mmCIF file with all atom_site columns, C-alpha atoms in Angstrom:
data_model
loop_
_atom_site.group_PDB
_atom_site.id
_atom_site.type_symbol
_atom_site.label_atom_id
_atom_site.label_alt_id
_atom_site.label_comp_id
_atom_site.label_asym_id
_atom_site.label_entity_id
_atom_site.label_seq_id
_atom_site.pdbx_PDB_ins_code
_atom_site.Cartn_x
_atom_site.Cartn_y
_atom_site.Cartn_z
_atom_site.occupancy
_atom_site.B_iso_or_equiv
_atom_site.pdbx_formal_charge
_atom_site.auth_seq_id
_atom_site.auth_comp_id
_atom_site.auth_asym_id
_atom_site.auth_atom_id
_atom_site.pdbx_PDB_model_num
ATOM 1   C CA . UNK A 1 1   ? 15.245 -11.183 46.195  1.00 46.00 ? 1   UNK A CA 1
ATOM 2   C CA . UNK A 1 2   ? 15.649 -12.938 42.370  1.00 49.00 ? 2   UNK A CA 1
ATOM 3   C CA . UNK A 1 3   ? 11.906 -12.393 42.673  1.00 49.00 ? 3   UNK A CA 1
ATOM 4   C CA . UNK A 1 4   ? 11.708 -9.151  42.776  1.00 53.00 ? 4   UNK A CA 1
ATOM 5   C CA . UNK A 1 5   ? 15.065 -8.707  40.266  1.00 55.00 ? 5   UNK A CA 1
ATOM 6   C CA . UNK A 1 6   ? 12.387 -10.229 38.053  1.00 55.00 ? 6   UNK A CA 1
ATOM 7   C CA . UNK A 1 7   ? 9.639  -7.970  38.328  1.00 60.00 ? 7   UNK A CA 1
ATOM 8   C CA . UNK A 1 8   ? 11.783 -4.879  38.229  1.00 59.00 ? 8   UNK A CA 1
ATOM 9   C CA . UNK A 1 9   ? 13.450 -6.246  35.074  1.00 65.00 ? 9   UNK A CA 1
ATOM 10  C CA . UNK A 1 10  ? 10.275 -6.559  33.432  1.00 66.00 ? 10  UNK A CA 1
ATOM 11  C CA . UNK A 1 11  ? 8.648  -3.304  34.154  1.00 67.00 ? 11  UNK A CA 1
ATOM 12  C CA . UNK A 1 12  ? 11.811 -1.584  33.190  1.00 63.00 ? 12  UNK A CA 1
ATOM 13  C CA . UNK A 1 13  ? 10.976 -3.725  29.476  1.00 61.00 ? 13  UNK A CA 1
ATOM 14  C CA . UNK A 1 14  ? 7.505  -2.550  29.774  1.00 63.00 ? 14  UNK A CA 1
ATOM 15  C CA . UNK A 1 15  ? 8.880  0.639   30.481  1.00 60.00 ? 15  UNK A CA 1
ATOM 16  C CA . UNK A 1 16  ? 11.544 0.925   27.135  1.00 60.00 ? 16  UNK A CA 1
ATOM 17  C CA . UNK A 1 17  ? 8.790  -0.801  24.885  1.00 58.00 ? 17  UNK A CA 1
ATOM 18  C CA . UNK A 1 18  ? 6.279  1.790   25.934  1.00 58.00 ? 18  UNK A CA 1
ATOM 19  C CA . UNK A 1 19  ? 8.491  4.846   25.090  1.00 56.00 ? 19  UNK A CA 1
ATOM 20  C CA . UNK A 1 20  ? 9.795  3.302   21.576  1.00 59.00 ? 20  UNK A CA 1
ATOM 21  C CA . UNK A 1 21  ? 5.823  3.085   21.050  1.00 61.00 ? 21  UNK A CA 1
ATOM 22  C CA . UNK A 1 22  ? 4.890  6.967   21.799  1.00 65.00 ? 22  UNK A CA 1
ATOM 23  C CA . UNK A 1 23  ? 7.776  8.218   20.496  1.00 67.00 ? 23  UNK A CA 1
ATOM 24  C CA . UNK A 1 24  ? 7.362  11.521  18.123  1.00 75.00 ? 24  UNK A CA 1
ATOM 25  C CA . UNK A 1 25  ? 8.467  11.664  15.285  1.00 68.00 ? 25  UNK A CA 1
ATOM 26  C CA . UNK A 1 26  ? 10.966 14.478  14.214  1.00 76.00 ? 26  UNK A CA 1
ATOM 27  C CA . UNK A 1 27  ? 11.262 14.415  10.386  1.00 73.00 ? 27  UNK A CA 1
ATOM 28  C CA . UNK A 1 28  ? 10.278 12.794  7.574   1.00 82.00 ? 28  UNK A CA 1
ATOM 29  C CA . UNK A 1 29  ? 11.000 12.772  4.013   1.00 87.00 ? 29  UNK A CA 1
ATOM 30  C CA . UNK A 1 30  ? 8.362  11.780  1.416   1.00 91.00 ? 30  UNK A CA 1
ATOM 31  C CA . UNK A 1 31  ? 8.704  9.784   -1.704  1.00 93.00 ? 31  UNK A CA 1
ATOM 32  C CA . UNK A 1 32  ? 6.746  13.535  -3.588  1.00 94.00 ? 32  UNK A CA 1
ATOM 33  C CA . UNK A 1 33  ? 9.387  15.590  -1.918  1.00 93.00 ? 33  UNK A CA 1
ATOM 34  C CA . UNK A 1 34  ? 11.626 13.537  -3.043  1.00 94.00 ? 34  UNK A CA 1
ATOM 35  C CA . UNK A 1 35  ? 10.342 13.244  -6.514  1.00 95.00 ? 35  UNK A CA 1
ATOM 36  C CA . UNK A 1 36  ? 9.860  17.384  -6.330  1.00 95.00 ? 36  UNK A CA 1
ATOM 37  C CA . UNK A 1 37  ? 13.627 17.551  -5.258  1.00 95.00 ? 37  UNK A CA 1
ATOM 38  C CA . UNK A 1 38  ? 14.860 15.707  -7.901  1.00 94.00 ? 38  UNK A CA 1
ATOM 39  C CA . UNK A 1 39  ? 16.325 12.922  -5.528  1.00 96.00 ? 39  UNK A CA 1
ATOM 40  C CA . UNK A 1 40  ? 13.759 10.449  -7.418  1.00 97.00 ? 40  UNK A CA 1
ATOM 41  C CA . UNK A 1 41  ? 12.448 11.007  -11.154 1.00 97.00 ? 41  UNK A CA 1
ATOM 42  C CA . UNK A 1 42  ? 9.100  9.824   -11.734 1.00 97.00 ? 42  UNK A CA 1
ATOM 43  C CA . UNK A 1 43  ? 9.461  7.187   -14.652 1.00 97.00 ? 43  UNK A CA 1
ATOM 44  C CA . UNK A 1 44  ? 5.963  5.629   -14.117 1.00 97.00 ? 44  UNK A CA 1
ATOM 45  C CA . UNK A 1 45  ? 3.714  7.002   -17.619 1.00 97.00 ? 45  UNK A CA 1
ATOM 46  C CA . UNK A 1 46  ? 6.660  4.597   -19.155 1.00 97.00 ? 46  UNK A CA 1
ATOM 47  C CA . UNK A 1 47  ? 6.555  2.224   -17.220 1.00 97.00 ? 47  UNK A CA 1
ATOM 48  C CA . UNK A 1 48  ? 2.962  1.886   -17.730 1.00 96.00 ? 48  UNK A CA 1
ATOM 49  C CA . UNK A 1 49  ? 3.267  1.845   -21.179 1.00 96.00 ? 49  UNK A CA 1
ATOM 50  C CA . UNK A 1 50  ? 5.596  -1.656  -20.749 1.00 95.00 ? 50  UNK A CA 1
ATOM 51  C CA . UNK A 1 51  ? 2.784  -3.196  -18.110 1.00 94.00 ? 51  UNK A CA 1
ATOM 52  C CA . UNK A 1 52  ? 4.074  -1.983  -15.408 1.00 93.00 ? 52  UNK A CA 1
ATOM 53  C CA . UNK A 1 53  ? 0.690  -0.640  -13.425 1.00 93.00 ? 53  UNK A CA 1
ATOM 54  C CA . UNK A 1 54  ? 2.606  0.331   -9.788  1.00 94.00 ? 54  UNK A CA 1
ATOM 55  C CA . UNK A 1 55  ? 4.232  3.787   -9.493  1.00 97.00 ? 55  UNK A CA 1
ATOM 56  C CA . UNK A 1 56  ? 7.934  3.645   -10.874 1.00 97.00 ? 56  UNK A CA 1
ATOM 57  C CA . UNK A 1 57  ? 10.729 6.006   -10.025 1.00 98.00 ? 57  UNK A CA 1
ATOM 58  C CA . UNK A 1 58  ? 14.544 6.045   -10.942 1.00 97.00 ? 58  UNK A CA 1
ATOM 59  C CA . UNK A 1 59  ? 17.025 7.354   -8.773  1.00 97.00 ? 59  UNK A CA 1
ATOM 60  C CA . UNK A 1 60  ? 19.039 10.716  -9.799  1.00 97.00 ? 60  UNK A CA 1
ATOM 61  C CA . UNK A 1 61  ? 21.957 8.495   -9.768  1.00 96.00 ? 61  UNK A CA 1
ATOM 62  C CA . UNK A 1 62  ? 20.527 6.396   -12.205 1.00 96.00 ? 62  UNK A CA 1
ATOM 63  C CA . UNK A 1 63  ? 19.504 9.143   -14.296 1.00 95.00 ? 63  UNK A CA 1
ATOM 64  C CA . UNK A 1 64  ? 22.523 10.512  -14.227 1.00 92.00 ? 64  UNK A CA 1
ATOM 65  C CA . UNK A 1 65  ? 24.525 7.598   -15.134 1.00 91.00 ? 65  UNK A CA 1
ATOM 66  C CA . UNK A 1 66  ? 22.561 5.675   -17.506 1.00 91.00 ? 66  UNK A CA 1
ATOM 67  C CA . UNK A 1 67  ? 19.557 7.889   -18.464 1.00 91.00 ? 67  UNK A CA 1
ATOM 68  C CA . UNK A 1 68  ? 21.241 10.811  -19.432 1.00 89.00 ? 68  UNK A CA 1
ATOM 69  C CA . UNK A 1 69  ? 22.868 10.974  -22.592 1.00 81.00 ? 69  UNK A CA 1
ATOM 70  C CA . UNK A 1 70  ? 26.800 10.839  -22.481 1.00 79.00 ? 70  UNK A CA 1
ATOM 71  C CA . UNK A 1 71  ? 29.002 11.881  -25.407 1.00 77.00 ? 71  UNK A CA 1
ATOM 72  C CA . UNK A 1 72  ? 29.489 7.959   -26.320 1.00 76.00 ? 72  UNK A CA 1
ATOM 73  C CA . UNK A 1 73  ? 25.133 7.484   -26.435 1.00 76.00 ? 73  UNK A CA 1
ATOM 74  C CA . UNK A 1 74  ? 25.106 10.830  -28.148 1.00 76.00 ? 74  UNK A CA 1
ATOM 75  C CA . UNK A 1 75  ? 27.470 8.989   -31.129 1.00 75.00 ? 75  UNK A CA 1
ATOM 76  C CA . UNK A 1 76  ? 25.611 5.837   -31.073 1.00 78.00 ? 76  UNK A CA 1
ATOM 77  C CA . UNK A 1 77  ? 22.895 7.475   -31.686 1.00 72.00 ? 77  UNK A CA 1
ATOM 78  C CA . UNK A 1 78  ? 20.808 6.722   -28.887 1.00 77.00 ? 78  UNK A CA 1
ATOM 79  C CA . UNK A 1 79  ? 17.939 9.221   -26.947 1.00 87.00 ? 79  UNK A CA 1
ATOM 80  C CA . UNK A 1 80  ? 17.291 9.492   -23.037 1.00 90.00 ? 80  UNK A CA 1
ATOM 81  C CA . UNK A 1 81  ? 14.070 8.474   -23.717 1.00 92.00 ? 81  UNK A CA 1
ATOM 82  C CA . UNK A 1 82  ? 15.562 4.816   -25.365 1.00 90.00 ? 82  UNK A CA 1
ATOM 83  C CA . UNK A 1 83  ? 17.871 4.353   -22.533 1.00 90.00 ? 83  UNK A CA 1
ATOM 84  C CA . UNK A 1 84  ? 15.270 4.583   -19.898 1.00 94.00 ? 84  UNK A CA 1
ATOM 85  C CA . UNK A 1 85  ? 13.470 2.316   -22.355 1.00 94.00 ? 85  UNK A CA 1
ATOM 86  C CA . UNK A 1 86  ? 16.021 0.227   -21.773 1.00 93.00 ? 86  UNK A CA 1
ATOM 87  C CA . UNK A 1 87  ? 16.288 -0.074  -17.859 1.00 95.00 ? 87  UNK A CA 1
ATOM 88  C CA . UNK A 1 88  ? 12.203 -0.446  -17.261 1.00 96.00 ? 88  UNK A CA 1
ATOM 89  C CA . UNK A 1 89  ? 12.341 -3.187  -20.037 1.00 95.00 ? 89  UNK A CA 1
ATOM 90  C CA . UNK A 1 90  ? 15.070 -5.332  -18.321 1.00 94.00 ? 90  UNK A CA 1
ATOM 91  C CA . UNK A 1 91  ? 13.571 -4.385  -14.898 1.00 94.00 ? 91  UNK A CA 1
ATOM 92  C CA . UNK A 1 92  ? 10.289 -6.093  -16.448 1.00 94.00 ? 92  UNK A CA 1
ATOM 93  C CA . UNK A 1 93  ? 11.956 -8.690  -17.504 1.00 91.00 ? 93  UNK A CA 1
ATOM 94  C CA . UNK A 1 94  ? 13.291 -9.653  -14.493 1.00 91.00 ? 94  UNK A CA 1
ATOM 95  C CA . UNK A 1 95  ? 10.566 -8.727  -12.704 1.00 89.00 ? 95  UNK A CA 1
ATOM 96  C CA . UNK A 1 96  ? 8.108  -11.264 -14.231 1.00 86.00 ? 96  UNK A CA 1
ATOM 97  C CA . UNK A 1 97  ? 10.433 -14.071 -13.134 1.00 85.00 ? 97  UNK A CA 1
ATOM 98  C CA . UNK A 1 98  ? 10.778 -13.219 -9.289  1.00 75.00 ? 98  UNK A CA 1
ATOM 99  C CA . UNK A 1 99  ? 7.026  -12.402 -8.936  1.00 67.00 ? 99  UNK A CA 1
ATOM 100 C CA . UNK A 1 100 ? 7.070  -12.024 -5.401  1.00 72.00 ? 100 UNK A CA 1
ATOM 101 C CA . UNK A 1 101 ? 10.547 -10.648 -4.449  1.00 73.00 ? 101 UNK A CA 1
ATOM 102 C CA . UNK A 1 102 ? 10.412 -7.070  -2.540  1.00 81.00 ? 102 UNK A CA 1
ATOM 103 C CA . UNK A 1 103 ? 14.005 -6.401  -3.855  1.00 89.00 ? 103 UNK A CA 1
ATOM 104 C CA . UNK A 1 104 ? 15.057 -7.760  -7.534  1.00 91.00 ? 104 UNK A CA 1
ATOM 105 C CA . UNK A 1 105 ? 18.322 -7.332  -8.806  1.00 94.00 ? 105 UNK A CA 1
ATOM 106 C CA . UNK A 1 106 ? 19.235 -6.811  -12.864 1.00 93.00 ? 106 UNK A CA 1
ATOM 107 C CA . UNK A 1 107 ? 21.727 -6.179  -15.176 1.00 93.00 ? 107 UNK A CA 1
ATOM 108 C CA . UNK A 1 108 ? 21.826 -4.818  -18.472 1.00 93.00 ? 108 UNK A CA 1
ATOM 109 C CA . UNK A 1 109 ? 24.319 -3.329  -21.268 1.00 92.00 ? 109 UNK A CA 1
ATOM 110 C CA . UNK A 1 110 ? 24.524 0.510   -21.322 1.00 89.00 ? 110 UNK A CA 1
ATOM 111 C CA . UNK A 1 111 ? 26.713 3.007   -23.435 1.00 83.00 ? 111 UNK A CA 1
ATOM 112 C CA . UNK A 1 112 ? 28.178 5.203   -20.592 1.00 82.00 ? 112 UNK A CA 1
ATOM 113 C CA . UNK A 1 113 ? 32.354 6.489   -21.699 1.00 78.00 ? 113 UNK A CA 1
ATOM 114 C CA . UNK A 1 114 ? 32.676 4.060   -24.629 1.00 79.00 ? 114 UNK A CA 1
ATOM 115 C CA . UNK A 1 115 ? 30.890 3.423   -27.572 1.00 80.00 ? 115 UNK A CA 1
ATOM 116 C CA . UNK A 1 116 ? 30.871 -0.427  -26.377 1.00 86.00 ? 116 UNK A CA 1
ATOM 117 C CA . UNK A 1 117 ? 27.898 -1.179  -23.980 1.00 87.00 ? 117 UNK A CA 1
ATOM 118 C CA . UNK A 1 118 ? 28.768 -2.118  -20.012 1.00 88.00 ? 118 UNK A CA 1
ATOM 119 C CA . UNK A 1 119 ? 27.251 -4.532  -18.332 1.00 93.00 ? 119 UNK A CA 1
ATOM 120 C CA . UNK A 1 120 ? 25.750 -2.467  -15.118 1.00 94.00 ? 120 UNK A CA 1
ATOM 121 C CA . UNK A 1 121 ? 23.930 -3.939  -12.434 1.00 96.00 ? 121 UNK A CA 1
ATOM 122 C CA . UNK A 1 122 ? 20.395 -2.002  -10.898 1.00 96.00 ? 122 UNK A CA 1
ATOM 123 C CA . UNK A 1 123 ? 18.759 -2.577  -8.124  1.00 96.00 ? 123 UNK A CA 1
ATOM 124 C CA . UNK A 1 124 ? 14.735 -2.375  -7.775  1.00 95.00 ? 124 UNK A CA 1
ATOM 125 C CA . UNK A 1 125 ? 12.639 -1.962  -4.300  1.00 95.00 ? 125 UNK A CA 1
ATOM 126 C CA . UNK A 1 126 ? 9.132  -2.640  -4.245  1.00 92.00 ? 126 UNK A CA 1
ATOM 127 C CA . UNK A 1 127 ? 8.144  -0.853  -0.851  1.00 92.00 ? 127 UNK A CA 1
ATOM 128 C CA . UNK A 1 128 ? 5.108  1.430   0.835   1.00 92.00 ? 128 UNK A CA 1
ATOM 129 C CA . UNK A 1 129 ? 4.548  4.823   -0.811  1.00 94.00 ? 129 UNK A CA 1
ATOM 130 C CA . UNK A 1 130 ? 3.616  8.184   1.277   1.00 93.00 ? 130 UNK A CA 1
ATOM 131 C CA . UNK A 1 131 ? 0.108  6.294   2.055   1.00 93.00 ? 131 UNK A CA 1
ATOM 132 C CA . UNK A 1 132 ? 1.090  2.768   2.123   1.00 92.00 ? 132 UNK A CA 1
ATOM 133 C CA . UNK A 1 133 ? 0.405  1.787   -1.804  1.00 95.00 ? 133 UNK A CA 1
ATOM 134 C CA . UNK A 1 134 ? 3.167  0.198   -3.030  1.00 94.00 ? 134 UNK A CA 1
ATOM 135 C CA . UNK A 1 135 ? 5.689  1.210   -5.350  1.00 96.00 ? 135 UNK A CA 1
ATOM 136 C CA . UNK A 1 136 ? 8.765  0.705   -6.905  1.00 95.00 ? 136 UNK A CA 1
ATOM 137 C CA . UNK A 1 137 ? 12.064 2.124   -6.925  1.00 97.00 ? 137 UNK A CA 1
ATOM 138 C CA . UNK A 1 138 ? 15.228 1.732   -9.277  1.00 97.00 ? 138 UNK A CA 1
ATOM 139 C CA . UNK A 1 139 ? 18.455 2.455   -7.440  1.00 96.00 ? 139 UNK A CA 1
ATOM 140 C CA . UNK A 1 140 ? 22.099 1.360   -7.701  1.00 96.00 ? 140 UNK A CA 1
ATOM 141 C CA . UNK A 1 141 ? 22.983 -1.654  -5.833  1.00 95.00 ? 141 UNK A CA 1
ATOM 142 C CA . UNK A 1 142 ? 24.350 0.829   -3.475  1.00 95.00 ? 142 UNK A CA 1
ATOM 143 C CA . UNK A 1 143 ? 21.521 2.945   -2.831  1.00 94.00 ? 143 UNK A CA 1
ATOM 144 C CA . UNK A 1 144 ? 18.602 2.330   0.044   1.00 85.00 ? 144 UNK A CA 1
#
């Protein structure tokens, strides 16, 4: 009887393996509906212009909170366009000295409330695009 316990076990594993395998797929969401959404901004002609030769995209939360100008950036004198500057430089930076890490974490100093700079921490994802190129993604360490 344990012998044929066995079998049955395994075909039943056969069995679950098989339907994980042909399983349909309901939804999904691409990284240019996301970009078209809004959920990501499209950063790479920047990015490119620091080295950067992958596809780069910011989060909207990232936008949002160090990107877009806040009254405090708007005294200091500072421009969206120097912020996100900012972020793809340190991102470089940090990139060059993981080289091969899929997920890099940096900091920087960013004018959000107060006139003094913050040190905030970002999170970047090198992963597949919509048809498996890679490319990278800058998120809050909270994101995924």
């Amino acid at each position: 009887m344990a012998g044929n316990n066995g079998k049955s076990d395994d075909r039943a594993h056969r069995a679950a393996i098989d339907d994980e395998i042909t399983m349909e797929v309901i939804h999904t969401y691409t990284r240019k509906e996301a970009i078209e959404d809004g959920v990501l901004i499209d950063v790479s002609k920047m990015a490119r212009e620091l080295g950067v030769r992958i596809p780069v995209a910011v989060t909207s939360s990232v936008w949002e909170r160090y990107v877009k100008l806040t009254p405090a950036a708007i005294r200091a004198a500072g421009s969206e366009d120097g912020r996100l500057w900012d972020i793809l430089w340190m991102f470089r930076c940090f990139a060059l000295r993981a080289m091969e890490a899929s997920e890099l974490r940096f900091q920087l100093r960013v004018i959000t409330e107060s006139i003094r700079p913050s040190l905030v921490e970002l999170k970047a994802i090198c992963g597949p695009g919509d048809d498996g190129e890679p490319v990278i993604t800058i998120m809050l360490p909270d994101e995924d």
